[in-house]
XYZ file of C-alpha atoms in Angstrom:
152
model
C 0.000 0.000 0.000
C 1.063 3.574 -0.655
C 0.427 6.264 1.928
C -0.558 9.726 0.763
C -0.739 12.672 3.143
C -1.768 16.251 2.400
C -2.999 19.182 4.463
C -4.465 22.564 3.570
C -5.457 25.579 5.601
C -8.977 26.656 4.679
C -10.372 30.080 5.483
C -13.641 28.842 7.029
C -14.601 27.818 10.590
C -13.936 24.189 11.523
C -17.660 23.302 11.553
C -18.044 24.547 7.964
C -15.083 22.512 6.646
C -16.257 19.397 8.489
C -19.894 19.828 7.459
C -18.961 20.183 3.785
C -16.816 17.051 3.895
C -19.899 15.103 5.050
C -21.613 16.038 1.761
C -20.089 13.092 -0.106
C -22.294 13.462 -3.182
C -20.599 16.816 -3.866
C -17.081 15.309 -4.018
C -17.078 15.368 -7.855
C -17.088 19.189 -7.555
C -13.484 19.148 -6.316
C -12.092 15.599 -6.638
C -10.422 14.801 -9.936
C -11.572 11.544 -11.491
C -14.593 11.141 -9.204
C -17.633 10.924 -11.459
C -20.263 10.159 -8.804
C -20.673 9.382 -5.123
C -24.027 8.039 -3.978
C -24.659 8.053 -0.264
C -26.435 4.772 0.538
C -26.950 5.429 4.263
C -25.135 7.179 7.128
C -22.151 4.804 6.885
C -21.969 3.669 3.252
C -21.209 5.312 -0.098
C -20.980 3.973 -3.647
C -18.248 5.574 -5.787
C -17.777 5.743 -9.544
C -14.363 6.984 -10.682
C -12.606 7.320 -14.003
C -8.872 7.811 -13.786
C -6.519 7.433 -16.734
C -9.418 6.178 -18.827
C -10.135 3.335 -16.366
C -13.599 3.306 -14.816
C -13.972 1.789 -11.349
C -16.877 1.329 -8.954
C -16.498 0.536 -5.283
C -18.182 0.947 -1.934
C -16.836 2.576 1.211
C -17.827 2.321 4.848
C -17.301 5.039 7.428
C -15.807 3.337 10.475
C -15.260 6.376 12.724
C -16.792 9.828 12.543
C -16.553 12.528 15.207
C -18.007 15.945 14.294
C -15.435 18.703 13.761
C -12.556 16.258 14.332
C -12.339 13.305 11.937
C -13.907 10.941 9.421
C -12.297 7.518 8.839
C -13.344 5.124 6.072
C -12.339 1.971 4.223
C -13.379 0.300 1.003
C -15.617 -2.740 1.304
C -16.238 -3.840 -2.305
C -14.744 -3.386 -5.742
C -11.186 -3.676 -7.003
C -10.086 -0.407 -5.396
C -8.554 -0.887 -1.952
C -8.049 2.097 0.296
C -8.562 3.411 3.786
C -8.051 6.832 5.213
C -8.823 9.565 7.667
C -9.517 13.243 7.202
C -8.747 15.361 10.285
C -10.118 18.834 11.006
C -8.189 21.168 13.300
C -9.521 24.537 14.414
C -6.778 27.136 13.991
C -8.953 30.108 14.998
C -12.559 31.227 14.514
C -12.173 31.502 10.731
C -9.375 29.066 9.782
C -9.225 25.270 9.732
C -6.437 22.846 8.940
C -7.774 19.880 6.952
C -5.408 16.900 6.734
C -6.050 13.818 4.626
C -4.074 10.603 5.167
C -4.859 7.688 2.843
C -3.466 4.205 2.341
C -4.088 3.122 -1.235
C -3.360 -0.226 -2.859
C -3.321 0.567 -6.569
C -4.326 -2.087 -9.078
C -3.805 -2.386 -12.811
C -2.722 0.805 -14.533
C -2.814 2.700 -11.229
C 0.323 0.814 -10.101
C 2.364 2.518 -12.815
C 0.732 5.848 -12.017
C 1.545 5.418 -8.345
C 5.214 4.791 -9.136
C 5.231 8.035 -11.126
C 3.658 9.964 -8.228
C 0.307 10.508 -9.949
C -1.825 9.447 -6.962
C 0.065 11.794 -4.658
C -0.336 14.697 -7.115
C -4.035 13.963 -7.568
C -4.681 14.003 -3.799
C -2.710 17.243 -3.406
C -4.814 18.760 -6.208
C -8.050 17.501 -4.634
C -7.165 19.135 -1.331
C -6.239 22.412 -3.044
C -9.556 22.320 -4.934
C -11.448 21.612 -1.672
C -9.846 24.731 -0.174
C -10.836 26.813 -3.222
C -14.342 25.307 -3.268
C -14.934 26.153 0.395
C -13.450 29.626 0.298
C -15.426 30.537 -2.818
C -18.669 29.227 -1.256
C -17.929 30.853 2.097
C -19.799 28.099 3.919
C -21.107 24.575 3.766
C -23.920 23.336 1.524
C -25.224 20.914 4.147
C -24.200 18.875 7.159
C -24.415 15.516 8.865
C -23.236 15.694 12.457
C -23.909 12.172 13.665
C -21.359 10.124 15.564
C -20.115 6.783 14.223
C -17.947 4.743 16.577
C -15.531 2.002 15.511
C -17.044 -1.442 15.934
C -20.681 -0.289 15.865
């Protein structure tokens, strides 16, 4: 597995950054290669991606979610294997540090892309676009503030 880590400082309050990240169906607005995310229930999402001309579908499960602090997930189906956590840190009333750490096991053509640093660059770009998306909006489009505990 490859580990990718990226952080950005976003000029919005921590609750706004966290709330927006819970709006999974809007991920295609700022994540390169993500065509669609369908939220199936509070814990599960179905993803459709197209990266390097390769279309993939997979499901993810949220395994830990604590409002304004973190969201942790893992894949459960499909040929894409990944797990990760996004952390939210309040810097002051109007600034938040958002850090994404992902472990990705690339398959097929993605293995070559990973060796060339493409996955790392894509995640860095996604985080930069999230920052721009939030700062342009000035606030979140929705929120889900429930708590999901590991092992539930």
